[in-house]
Coordinates of C-alpha atoms and ligand atoms in Angstrom, one line a residue:
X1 CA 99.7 170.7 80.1
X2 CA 100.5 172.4 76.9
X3 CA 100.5 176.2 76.9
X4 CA 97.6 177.7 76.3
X5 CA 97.8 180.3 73.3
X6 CA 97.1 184.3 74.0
X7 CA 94.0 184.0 72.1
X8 CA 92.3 181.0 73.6
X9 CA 92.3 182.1 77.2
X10 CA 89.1 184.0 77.0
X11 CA 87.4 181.4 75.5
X12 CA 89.2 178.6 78.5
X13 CA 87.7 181.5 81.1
X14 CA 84.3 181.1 79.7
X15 CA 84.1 177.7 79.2
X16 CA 85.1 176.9 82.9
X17 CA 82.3 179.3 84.0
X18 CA 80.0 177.4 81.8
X19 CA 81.6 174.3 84.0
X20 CA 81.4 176.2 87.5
X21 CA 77.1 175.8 86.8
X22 CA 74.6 177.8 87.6
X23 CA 74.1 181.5 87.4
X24 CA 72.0 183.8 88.6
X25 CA 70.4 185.5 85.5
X26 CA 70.3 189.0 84.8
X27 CA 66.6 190.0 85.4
X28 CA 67.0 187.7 89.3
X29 CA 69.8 189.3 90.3
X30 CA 68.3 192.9 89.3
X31 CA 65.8 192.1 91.9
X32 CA 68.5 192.3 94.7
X33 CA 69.7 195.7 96.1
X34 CA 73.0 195.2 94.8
X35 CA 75.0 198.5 93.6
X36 CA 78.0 198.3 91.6
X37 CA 80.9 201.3 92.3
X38 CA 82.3 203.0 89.3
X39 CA 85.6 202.7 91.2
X40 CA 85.2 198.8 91.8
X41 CA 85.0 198.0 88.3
X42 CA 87.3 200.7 87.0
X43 CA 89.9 200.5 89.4
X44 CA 93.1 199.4 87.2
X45 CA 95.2 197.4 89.4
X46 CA 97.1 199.6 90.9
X47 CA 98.5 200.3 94.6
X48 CA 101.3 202.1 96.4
X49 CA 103.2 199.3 95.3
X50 CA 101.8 197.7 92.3
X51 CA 101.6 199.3 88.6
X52 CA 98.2 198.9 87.0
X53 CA 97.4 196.0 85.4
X54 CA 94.1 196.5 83.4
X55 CA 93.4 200.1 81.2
X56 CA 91.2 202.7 83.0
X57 CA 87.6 202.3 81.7
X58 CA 85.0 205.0 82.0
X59 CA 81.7 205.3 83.0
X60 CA 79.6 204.6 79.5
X61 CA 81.4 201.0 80.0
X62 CA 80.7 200.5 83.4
X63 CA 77.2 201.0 83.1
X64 CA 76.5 199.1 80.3
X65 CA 78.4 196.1 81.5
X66 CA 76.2 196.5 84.9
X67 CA 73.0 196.5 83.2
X68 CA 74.5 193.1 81.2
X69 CA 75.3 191.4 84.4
X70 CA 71.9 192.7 86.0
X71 CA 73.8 194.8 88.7
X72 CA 70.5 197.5 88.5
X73 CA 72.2 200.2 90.7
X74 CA 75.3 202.0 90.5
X75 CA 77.4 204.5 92.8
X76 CA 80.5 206.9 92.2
X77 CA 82.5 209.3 93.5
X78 CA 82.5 212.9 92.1
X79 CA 85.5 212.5 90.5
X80 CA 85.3 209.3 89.3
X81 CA 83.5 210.5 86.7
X82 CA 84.2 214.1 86.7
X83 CA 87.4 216.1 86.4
X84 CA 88.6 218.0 90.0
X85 CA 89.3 220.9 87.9
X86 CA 85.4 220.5 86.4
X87 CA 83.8 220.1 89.5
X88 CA 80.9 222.8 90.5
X89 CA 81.2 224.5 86.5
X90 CA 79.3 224.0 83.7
X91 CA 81.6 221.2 82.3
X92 CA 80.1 218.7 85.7
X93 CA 76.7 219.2 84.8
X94 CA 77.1 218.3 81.3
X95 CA 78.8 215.3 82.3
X96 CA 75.9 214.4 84.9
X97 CA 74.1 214.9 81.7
X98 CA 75.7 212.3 79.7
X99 CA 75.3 209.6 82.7
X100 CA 71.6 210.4 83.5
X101 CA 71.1 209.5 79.6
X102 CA 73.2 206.1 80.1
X103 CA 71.6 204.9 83.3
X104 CA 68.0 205.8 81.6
X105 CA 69.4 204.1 78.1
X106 CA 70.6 201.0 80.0
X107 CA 67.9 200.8 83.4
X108 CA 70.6 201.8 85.7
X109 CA 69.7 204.0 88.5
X110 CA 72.2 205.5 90.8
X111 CA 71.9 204.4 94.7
X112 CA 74.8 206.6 96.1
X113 CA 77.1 209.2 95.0
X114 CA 80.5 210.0 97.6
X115 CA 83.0 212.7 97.4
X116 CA 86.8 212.0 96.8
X117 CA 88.4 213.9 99.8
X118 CA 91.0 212.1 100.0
X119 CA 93.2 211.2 97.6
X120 CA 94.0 214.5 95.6
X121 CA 96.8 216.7 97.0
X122 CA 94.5 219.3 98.5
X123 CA 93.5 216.8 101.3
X124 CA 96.8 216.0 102.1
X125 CA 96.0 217.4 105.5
X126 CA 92.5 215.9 105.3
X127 CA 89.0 216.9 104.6
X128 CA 88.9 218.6 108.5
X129 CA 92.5 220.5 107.6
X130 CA 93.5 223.7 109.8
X131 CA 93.3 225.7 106.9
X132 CA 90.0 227.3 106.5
X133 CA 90.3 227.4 102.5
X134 CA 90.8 224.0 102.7
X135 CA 87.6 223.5 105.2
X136 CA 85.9 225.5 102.7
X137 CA 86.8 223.4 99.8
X138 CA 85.9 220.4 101.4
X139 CA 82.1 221.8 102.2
X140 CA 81.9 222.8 98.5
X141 CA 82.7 219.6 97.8
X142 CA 79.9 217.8 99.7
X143 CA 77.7 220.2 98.5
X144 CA 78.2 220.0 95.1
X145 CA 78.1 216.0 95.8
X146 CA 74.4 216.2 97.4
X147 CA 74.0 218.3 94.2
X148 CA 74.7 216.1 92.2
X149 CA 73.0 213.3 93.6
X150 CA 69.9 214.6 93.3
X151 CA 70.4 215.3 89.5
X152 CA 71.0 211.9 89.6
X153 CA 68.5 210.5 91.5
X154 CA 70.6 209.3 94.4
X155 CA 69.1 208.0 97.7
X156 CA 72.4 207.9 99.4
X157 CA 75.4 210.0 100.2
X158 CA 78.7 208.0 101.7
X159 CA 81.2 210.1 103.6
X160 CA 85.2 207.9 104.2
X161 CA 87.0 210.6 106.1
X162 CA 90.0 208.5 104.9
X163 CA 92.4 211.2 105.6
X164 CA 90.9 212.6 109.0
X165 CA 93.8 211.8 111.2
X166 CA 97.3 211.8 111.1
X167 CA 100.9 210.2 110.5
X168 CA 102.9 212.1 113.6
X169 CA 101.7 213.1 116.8
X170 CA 100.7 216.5 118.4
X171 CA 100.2 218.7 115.3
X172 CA 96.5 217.4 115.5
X173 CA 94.0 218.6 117.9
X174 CA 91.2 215.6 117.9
X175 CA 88.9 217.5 119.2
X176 CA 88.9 220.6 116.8
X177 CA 89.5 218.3 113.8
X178 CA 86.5 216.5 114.8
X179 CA 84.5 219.4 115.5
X180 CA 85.6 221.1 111.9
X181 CA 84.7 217.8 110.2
X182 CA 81.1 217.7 111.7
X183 CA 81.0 221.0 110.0
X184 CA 81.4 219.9 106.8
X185 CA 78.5 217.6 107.5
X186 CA 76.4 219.9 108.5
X187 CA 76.7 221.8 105.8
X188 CA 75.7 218.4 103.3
X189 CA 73.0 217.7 105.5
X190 CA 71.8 221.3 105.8
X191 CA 72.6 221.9 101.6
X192 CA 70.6 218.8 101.2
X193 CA 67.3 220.1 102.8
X194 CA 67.3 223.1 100.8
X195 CA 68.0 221.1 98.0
X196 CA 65.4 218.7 98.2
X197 CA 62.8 221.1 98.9
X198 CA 63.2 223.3 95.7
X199 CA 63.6 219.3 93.4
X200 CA 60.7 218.2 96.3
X201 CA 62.7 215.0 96.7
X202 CA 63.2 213.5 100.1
X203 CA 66.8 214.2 101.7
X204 CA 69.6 211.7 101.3
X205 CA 70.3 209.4 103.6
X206 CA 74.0 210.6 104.6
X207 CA 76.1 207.6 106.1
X208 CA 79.9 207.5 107.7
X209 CA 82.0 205.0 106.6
X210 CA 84.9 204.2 109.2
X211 CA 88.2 202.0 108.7
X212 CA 90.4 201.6 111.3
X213 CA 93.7 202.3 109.4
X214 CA 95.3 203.5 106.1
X215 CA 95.4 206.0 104.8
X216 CA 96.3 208.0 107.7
X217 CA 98.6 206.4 110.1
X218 CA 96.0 207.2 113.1
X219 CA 92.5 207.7 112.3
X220 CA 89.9 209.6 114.7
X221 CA 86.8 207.9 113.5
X222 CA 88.0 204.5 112.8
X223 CA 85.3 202.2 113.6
X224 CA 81.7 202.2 113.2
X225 CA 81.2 202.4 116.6
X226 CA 83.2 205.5 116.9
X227 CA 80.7 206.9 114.1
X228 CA 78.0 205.8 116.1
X229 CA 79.3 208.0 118.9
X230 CA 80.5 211.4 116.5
X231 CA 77.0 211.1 115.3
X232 CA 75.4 211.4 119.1
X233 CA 77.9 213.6 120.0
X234 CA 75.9 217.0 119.5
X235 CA 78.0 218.6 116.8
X236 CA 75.9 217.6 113.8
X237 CA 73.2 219.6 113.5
X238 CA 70.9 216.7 111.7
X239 CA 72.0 213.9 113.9
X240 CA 68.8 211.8 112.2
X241 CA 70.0 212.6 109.0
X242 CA 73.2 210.5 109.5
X243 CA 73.6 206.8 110.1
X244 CA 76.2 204.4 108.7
X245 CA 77.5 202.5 105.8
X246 CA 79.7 199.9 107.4
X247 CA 82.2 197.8 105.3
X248 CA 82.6 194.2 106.2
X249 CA 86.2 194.3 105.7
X250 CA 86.4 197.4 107.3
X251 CA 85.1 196.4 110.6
X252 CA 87.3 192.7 110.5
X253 CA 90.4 194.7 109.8
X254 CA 90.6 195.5 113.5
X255 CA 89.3 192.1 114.5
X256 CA 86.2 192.9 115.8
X257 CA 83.0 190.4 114.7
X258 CA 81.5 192.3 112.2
X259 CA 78.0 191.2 112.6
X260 CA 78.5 192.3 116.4
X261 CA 79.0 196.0 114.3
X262 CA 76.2 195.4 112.5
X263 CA 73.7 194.9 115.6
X264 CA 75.3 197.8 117.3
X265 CA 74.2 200.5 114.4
X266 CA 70.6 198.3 113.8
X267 CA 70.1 199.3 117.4
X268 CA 71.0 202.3 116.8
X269 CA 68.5 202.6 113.7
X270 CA 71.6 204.2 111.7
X271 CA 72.3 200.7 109.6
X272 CA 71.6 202.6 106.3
X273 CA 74.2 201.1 103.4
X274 CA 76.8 198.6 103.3
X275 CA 79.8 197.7 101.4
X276 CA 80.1 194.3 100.7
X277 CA 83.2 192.4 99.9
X278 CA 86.3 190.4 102.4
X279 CA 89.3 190.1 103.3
X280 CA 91.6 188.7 106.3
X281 CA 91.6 189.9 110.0
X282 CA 94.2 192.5 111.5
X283 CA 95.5 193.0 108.0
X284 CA 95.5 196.0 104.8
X285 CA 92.1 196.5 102.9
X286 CA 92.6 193.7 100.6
X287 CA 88.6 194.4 99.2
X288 CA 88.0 191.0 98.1
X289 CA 85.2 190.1 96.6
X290 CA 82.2 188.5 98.9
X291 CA 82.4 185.2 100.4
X292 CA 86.1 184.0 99.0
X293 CA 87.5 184.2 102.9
X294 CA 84.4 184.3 105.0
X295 CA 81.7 182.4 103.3
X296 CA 80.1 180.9 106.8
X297 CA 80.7 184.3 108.5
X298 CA 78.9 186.5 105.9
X299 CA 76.3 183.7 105.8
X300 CA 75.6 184.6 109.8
X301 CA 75.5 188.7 108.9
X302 CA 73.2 187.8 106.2
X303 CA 70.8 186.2 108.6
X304 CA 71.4 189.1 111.0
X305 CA 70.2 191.7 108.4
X306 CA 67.4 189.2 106.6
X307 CA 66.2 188.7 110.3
X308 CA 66.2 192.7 111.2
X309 CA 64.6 193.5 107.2
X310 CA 67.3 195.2 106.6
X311 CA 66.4 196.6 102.9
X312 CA 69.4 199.0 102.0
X313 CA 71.8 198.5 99.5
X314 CA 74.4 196.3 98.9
X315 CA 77.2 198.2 97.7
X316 CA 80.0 195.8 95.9
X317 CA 82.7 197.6 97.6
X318 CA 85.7 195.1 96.3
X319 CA 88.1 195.2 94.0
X320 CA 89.1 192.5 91.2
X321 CA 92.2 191.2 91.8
X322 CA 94.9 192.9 90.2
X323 CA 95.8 189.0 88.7
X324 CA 92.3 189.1 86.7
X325 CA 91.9 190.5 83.4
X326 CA 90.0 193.4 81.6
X327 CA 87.7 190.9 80.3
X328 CA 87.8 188.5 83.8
X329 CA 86.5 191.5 85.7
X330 CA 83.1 191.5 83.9
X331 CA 83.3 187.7 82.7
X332 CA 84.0 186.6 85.9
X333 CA 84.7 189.1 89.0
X334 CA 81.7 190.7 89.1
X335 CA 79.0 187.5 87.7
X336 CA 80.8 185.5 90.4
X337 CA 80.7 188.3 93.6
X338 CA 76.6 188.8 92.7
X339 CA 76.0 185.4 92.8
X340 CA 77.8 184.3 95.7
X341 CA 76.1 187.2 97.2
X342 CA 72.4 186.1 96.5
X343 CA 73.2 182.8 97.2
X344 CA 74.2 183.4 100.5
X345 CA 71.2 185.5 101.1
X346 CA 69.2 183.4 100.0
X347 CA 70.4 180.6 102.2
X348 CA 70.3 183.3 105.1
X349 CA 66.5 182.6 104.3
X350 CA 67.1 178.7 104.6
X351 CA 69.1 179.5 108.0
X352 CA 65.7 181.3 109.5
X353 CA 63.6 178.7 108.4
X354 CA 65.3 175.5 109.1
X355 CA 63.8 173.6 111.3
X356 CA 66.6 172.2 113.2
X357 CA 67.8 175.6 113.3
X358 CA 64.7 177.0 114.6
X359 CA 63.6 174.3 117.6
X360 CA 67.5 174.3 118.6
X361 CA 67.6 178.5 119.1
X362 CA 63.2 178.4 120.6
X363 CA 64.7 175.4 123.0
X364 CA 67.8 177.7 124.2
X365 CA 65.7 180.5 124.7
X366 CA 62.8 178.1 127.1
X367 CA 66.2 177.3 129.1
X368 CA 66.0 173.8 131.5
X369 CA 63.7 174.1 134.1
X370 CA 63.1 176.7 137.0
X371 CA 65.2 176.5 139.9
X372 CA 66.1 178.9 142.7
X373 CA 67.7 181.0 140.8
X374 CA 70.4 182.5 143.3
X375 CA 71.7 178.9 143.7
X376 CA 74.4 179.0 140.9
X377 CA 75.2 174.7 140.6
X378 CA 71.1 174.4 140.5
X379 CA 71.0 176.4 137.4
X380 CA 74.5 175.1 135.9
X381 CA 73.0 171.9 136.4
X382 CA 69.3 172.8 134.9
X383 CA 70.6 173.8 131.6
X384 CA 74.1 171.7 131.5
X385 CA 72.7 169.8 128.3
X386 CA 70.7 172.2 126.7
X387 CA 74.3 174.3 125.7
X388 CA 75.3 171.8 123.4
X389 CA 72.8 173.0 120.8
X390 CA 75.5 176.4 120.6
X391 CA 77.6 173.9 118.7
X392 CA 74.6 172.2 117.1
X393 CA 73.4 175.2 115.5
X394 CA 76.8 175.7 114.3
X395 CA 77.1 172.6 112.7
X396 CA 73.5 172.8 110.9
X397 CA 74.2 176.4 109.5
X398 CA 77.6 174.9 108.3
X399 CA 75.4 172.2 106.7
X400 CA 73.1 174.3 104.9
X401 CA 75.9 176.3 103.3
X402 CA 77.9 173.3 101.9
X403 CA 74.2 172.1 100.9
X404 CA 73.5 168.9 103.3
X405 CA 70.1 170.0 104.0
X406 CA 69.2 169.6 100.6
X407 CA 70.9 166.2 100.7
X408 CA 74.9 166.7 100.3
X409 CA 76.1 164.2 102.7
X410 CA 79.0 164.3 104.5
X411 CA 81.0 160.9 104.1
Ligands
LIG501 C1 87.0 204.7 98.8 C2 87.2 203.6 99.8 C3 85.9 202.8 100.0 C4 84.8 203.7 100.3 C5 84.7 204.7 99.2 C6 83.6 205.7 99.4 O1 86.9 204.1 97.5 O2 88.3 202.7 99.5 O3 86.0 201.9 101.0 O4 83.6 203.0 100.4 O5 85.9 205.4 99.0 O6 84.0 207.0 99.6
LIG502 MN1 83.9 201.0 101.3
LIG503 MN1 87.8 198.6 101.9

């Protein structure tokens, strides 16, 4: 192949997305509840040990590029947008100013809005620190975050107590650190009532996200199950204000079947966002975008959550590979990540109605015929054929996302 000059790539990256086929248009995939992060799109590249590759962008872009693509929500941190130094003064709300204007300009709505407590120095001993002043801080900060999604018109609140935990041992007291991070909650939860009374909204919907390492070396709340406990634990003092936003790769990083994560919080009725993307088992938060690891996986917790009506966002909680371009992230990255996302729900649809699909699973759940049933061999024997529709049922949702039951044949 000859090279390919520095001013013809962007047109070779279109043109082979031409070539990939179809694509979702704008005003379809606006009909999905599918936020974009500020952070996703603007996130440069960068990690502990990798220099940025791409130039920091700013809000104004993200949001138009969103509303090109047809991404119709979007979610940030607080200082994602706004200055630390800024935060709680007159300078934030002028910002929050500016963005209301964009999303209205561009029919963008904000689903969620998070605050950063962990990555500036101040959280270096977490959001739950000994330090009072630094407990204090952090409640102004989730606050002044419920504050400011309600100026925005948020629905949702996400709370990653990243830095809750620790790197050595027996400085930490789990139990207090847990007990001063429910406080910090509480005072969201209890900020947000008052503040939704005087704008006579309805509170947000306040959700734990959990990841079972990084950045702290240990983590006290590092799985959604563990979430699911804090939150029944009696030391929030709005228990029903406070469910979940699980992240797919979040819950495979410590090898657990993140569907099974999923069913435990819908039981729980605290399944109330999720952050979409993958990544590989037992390993870093790679926040790859949906479906490039997983496809058949994510196609099984997409029937789980079409089959339970799940109808909370889908937050695109990835990051564009640090090997794609400025212009790859919104020509391709973020095109490619909705679609493959809508497809797969979409087929989760085909999945519940297929046929095969559905007189295989009614057939398991009739079981063989009655026998005594304290003779164990009489009922090995009564449903001994029966179990191979496991595999069966396997092999038909494999089908239907490679396409064969709308004729792709295999062979
Ligand atoms: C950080 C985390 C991400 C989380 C977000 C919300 O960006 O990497 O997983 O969803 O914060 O606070
Ligand atoms: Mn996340
Ligand atoms: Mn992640």
């Amino acid at each position: 192949m000859t090279p390919i000059p520095e001013n013809q790539q962007q047109a070779l990256v279109s043109r082979l997305m031409s070539a990939c086929g179809g694509a979702y248009s704008p005003a379809t995939r606006r009909r999905y509840f599918i936020s974009g992060p500020q952070w996703a799109a603007a996130y440069p590249g960068h990690a502990l040990f990798h220099a940025p590759t791409r130039p920091e962008i700013g809000f104004e872009d993200v949001i138009r590029k969103y509303a090109d693509i047809g991404i119709g929500y979007w979610s940030t941190h607080d200082t994602d947008v706004i200055p630390t130094e800024a935060l709680g003064k007159d300078a934030q709300w002028e910002v929050v100013g500016r963005i209301n204007k964009f999303l209205t300009e561009n029919d963008v709505k904000c689903s969620m809005v998070t605050a950063e407590t962990f990555h500036h120095a101040v959280w270096a001993a977490g959001p739950a620190a000994e330090s009072p002043g630094v407990r204090e801080y952090a409640k102004f900060r989730v606050r002044n975050t419920v504050e400011i999604g309600h100026e925005l018109g948020a629905h949702f609140a996400v709370y990653w107590p990243g830095s809750l935990g620790y790197f050595v041992q027996g400085a930490v007291e789990e139990t207090e650190s847990l007990r001063w991070y429910a406080q910090a909650i509480n005072a969201a939860c209890e900020h947000d009532i008052e503040v939704a009374r005087t704008k006579g909204r309805n509170t947000l919907k306040h959700c734990l996200e959990a990841k079972p390492f990084e950045p702290q070396a240990e983590i006290l709340l590092p799985t959604s199950d563990a979430m699911l406990a804090f939150i029944a634990s009696g030391l929030l003092t709005h228990p029903e204000m406070v469910g979940l936003n699980p992240e797919y790769l979040h819950e495979l990083m410590w090898g657990v079947a993140p569907r099974a994560a999923l069913a435990r919080a819908l039981l729980a009725g605290k399944l109330f966002h999720f952050d979409i993307n993958d990544g590989y088992r037992l390993k870093h938060d790679v926040d790859i975008g949906i479906g490039l690891v997983n496809p058949l996986d994510w196609l099984n917790v997409l029937v789980l959550l079409r089959s339970h009506s799940y109808n909370g966002p889908f937050n695109l909680d990835y990051k564009p590979p640090r090997t794609t371009s400025q212009f790859g992230v919104f020509e391709v990255s973020f095109p490619t990540a909705v679609d493959r996302f809508i497809t797969l729900w979409e087929l989760a649809g085909e999945v519940i109605s297929d046929p095969i699909v559905k007189e295989a699973t009614d057939a398991l759940k009739a079981g063989g015929p009655m026998v005594d049933v304290l003779d164990a061999e009489a009922l090995t024997r009564a449903h001994r054929e029966l179990l191979s529709l496991h595999e069966l049922i396997a092999h038909r949702i494999f089908q239907i996302l490679i396409g064969a039951h709308r004729g792709r044949v295999i062979g």
